[in-house]
PDB file of C-alpha atoms (C1' of nucleotides) in Angstrom:
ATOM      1  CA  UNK A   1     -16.162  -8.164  28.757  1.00 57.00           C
ATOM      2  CA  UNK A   2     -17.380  -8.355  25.221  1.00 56.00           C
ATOM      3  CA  UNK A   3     -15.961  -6.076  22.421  1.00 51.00           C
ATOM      4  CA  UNK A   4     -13.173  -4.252  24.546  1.00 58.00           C
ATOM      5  CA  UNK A   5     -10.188  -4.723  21.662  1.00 60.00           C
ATOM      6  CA  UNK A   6     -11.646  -2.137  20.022  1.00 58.00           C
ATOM      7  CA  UNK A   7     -11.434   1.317  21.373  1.00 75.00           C
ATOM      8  CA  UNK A   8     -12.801   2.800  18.426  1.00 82.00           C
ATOM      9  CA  UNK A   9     -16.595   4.435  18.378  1.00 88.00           C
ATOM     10  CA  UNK A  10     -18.955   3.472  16.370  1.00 93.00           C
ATOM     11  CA  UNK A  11     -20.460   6.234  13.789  1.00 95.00           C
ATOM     12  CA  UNK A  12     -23.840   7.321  13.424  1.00 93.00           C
ATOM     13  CA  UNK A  13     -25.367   5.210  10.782  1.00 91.00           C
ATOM     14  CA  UNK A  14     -23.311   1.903  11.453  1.00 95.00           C
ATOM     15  CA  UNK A  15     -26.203  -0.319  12.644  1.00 95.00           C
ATOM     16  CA  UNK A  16     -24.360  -3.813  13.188  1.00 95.00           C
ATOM     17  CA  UNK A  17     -27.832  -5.372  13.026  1.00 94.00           C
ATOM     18  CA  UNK A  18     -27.729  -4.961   9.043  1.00 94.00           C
ATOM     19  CA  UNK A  19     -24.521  -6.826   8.183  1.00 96.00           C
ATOM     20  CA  UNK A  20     -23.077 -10.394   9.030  1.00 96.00           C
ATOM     21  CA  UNK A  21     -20.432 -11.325  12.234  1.00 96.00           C
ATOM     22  CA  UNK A  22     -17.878 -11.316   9.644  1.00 97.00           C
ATOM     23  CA  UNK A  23     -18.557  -8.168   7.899  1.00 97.00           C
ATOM     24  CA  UNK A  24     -18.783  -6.692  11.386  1.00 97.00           C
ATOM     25  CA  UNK A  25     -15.218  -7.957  12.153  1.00 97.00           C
ATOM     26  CA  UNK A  26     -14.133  -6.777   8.743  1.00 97.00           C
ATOM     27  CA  UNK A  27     -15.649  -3.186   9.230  1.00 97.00           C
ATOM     28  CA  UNK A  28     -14.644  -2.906  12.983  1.00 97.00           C
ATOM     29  CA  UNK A  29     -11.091  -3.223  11.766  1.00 97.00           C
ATOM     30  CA  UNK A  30     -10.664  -1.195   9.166  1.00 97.00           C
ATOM     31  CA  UNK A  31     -12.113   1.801  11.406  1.00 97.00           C
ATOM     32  CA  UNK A  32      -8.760   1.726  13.192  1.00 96.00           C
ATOM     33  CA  UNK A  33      -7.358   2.974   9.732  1.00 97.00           C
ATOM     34  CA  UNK A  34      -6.967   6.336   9.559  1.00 97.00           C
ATOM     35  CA  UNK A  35      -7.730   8.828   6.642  1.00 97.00           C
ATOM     36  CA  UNK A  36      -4.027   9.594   5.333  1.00 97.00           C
ATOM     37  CA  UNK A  37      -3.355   5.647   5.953  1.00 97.00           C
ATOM     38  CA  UNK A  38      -4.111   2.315   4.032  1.00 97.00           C
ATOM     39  CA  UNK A  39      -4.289  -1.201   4.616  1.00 97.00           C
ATOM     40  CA  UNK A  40      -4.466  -4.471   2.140  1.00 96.00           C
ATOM     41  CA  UNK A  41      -6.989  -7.039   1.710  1.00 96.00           C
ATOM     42  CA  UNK A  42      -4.373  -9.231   3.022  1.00 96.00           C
ATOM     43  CA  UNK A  43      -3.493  -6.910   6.369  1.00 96.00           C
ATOM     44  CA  UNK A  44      -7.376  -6.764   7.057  1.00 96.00           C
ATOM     45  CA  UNK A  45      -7.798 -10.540   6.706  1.00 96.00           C
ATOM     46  CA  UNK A  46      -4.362 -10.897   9.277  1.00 95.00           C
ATOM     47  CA  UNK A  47      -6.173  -8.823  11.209  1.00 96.00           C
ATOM     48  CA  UNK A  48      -8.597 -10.475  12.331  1.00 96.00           C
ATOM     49  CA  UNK A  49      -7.466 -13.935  11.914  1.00 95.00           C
ATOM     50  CA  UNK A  50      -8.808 -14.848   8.390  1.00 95.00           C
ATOM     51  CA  UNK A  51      -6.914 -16.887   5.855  1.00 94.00           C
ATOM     52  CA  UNK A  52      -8.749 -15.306   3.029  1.00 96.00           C
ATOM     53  CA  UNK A  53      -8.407 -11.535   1.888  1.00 96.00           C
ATOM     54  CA  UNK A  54     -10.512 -12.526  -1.012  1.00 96.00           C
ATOM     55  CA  UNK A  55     -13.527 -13.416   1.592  1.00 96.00           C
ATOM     56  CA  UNK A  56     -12.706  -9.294   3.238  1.00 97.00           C
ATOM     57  CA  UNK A  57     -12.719  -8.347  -0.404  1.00 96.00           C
ATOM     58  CA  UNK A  58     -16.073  -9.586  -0.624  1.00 95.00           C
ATOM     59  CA  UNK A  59     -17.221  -8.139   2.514  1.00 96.00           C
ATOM     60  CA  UNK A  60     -15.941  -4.685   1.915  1.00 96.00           C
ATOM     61  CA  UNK A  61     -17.517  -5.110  -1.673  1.00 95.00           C
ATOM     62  CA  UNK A  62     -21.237  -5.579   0.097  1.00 95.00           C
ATOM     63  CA  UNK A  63     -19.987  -2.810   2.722  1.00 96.00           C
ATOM     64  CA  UNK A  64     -23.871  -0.536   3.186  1.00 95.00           C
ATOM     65  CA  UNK A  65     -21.833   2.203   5.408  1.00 96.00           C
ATOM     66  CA  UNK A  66     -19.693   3.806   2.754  1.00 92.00           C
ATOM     67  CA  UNK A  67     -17.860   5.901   3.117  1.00 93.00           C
ATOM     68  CA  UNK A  68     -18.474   6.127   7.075  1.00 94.00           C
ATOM     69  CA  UNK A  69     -16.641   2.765   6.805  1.00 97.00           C
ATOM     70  CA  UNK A  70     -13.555   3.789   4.815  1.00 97.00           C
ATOM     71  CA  UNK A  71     -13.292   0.505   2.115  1.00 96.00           C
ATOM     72  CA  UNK A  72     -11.609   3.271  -0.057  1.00 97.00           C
ATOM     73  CA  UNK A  73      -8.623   2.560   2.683  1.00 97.00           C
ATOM     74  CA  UNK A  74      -8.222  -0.651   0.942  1.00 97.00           C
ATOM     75  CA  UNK A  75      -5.578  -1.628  -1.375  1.00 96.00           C
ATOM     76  CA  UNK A  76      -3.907  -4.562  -3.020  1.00 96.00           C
ATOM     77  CA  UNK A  77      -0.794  -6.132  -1.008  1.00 95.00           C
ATOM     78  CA  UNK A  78       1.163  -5.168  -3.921  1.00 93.00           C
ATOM     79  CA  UNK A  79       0.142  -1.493  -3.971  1.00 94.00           C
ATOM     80  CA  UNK A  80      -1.809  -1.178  -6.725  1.00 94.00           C
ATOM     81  CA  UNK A  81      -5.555   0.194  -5.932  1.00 95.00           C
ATOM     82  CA  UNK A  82      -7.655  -2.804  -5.982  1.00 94.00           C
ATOM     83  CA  UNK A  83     -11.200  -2.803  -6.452  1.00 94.00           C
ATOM     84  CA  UNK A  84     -13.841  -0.383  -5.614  1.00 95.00           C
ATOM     85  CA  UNK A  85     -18.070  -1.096  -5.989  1.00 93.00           C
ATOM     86  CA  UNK A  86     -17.389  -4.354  -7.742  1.00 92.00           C
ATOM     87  CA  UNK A  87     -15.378  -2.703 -10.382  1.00 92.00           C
ATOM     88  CA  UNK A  88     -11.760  -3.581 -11.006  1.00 91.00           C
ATOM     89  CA  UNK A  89     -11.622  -0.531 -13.377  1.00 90.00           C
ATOM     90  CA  UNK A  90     -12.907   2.689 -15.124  1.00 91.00           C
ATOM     91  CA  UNK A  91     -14.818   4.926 -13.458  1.00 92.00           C
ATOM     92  CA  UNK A  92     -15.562   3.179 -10.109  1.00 93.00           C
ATOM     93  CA  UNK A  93     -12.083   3.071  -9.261  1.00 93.00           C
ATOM     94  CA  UNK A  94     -11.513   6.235 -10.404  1.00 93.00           C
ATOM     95  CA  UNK A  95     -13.607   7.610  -8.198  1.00 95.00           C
ATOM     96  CA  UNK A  96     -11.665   5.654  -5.316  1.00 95.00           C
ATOM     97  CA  UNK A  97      -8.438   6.950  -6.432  1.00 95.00           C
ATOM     98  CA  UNK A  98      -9.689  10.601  -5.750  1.00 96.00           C
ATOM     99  CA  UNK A  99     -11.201   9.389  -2.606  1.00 96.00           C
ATOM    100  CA  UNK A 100      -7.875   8.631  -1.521  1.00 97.00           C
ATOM    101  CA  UNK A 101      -5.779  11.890  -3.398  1.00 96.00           C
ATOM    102  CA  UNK A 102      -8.657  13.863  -0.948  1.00 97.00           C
ATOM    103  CA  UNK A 103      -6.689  12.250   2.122  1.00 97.00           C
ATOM    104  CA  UNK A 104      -3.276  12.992   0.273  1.00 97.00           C
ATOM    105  CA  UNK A 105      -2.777   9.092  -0.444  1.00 97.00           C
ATOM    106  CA  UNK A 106      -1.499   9.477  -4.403  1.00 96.00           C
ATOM    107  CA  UNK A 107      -0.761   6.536  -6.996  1.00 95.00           C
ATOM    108  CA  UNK A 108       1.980   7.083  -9.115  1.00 92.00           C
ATOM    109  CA  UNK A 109       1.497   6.630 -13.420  1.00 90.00           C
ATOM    110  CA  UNK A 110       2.542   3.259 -12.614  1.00 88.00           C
ATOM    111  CA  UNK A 111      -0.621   2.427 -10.698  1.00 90.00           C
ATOM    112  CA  UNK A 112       0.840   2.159  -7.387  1.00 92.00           C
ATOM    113  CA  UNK A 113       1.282   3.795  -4.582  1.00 94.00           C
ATOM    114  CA  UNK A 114       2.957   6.482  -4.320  1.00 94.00           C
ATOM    115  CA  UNK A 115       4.208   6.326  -0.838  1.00 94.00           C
ATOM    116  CA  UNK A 116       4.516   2.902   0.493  1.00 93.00           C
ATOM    117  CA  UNK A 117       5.090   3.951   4.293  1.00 94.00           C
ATOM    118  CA  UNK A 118       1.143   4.910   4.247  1.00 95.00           C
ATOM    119  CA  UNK A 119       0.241   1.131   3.953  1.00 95.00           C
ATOM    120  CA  UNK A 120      -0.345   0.005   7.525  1.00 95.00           C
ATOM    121  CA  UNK A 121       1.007  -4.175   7.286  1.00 92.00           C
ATOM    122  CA  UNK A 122      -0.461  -4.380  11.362  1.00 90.00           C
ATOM    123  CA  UNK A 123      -2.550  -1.938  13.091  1.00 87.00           C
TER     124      UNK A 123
ATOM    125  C1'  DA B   1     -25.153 -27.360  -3.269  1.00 75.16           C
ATOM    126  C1'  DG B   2     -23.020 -24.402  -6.650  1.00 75.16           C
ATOM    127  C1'  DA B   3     -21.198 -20.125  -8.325  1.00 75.16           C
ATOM    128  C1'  DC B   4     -19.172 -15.991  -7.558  1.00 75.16           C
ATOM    129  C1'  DC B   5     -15.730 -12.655  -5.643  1.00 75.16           C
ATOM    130  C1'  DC B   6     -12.806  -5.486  -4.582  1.00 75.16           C
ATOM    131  C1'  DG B   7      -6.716 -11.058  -3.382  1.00 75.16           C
ATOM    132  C1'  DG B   8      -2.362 -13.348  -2.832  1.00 75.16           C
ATOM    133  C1'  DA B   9       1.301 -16.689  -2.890  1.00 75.16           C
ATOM    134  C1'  DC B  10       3.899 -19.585  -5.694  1.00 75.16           C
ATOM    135  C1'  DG B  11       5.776 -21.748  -9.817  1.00 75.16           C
ATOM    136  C1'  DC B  12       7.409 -21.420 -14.172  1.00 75.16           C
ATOM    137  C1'  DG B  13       9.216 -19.382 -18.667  1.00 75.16           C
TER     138       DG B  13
ATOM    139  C1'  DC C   1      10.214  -9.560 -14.459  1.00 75.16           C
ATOM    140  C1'  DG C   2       5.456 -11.122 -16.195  1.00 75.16           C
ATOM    141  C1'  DC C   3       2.432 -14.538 -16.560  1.00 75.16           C
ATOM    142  C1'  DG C   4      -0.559 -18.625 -15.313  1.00 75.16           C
ATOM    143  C1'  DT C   5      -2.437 -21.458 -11.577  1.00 75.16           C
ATOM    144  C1'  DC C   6      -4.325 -22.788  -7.571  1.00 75.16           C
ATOM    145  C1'  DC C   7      -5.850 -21.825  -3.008  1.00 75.16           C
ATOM    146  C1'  DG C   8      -8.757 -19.725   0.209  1.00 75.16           C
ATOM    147  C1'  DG C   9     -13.185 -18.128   3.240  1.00 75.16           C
ATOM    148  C1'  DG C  10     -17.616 -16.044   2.982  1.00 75.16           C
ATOM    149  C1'  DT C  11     -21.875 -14.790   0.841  1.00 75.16           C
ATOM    150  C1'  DC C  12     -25.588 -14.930  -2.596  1.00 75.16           C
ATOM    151  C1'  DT C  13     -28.893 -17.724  -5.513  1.00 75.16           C
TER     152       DT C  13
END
DNA sequence: AGACCCGGACGCG
DNA sequence: CGCGTCCGGGTCT
């Protein structure tokens, strides 16, 4: 029985055809996350047994199904917001943070998050 | 084959 | 506590 960890379904849109097996794994996970939740790069890569959260990172960066595939629901380990479109800053990651204030997930002035408990370690 | 990347852990000052 | 450093896996050229 292939594919049956997953209870998830699949939005309209997501064609699996157009990405890699990796980003698939990648973008199958991280539609377990919830709006009103986030995960890290790190989490992510646990997730789904890869020792890199740069190389998730990189596949959320490429990710052709946004926002239908949340990668907005992906922060730093420590917190802090991440990247967003291949920006580390200005407006791209503005537009993230509001993204995220839209699914009352909030970064204090200090760049982090606001409320810890919403960043799912395992899921 | 080489460079690039939306991170993270660890070591030091 | 804040920095620098190295590691890592995957993808693009």
């Amino acid at each position: 029985m292939a594919g049956m960890a997953s209870k998830v379904k699949v939005p309209a849109g997501v064609d699996w055809g157009r990405v890699t097996g990796f980003q698939r794994r990648v973008f199958e996970a991280l539609l377990r996350v919830p709006a009103g939740r986030v995960t890290s790069y790190a989490a992510l890569a646990r997730a789904i047994g890869c020792a890199s959260p740069r190389a998730v990172g990189q596949a959320l960066r490429r990710n052709p199904f946004a926002p239908v595939v949340p990668c907005h629901r992906v922060v730093t380990a420590a917190g802090t917001l991440g990247g967003f479109n291949g920006a580390t800053s200005g407006p791209e990651l503005e537009r993230k943070r509001r993204l995220l204030a839209a699914e009352s997930v909030h970064f204090s002035r200090d760049g982090r998050l606001a409320e810890p408990v919403r960043l799912l370690a395992v899921f």
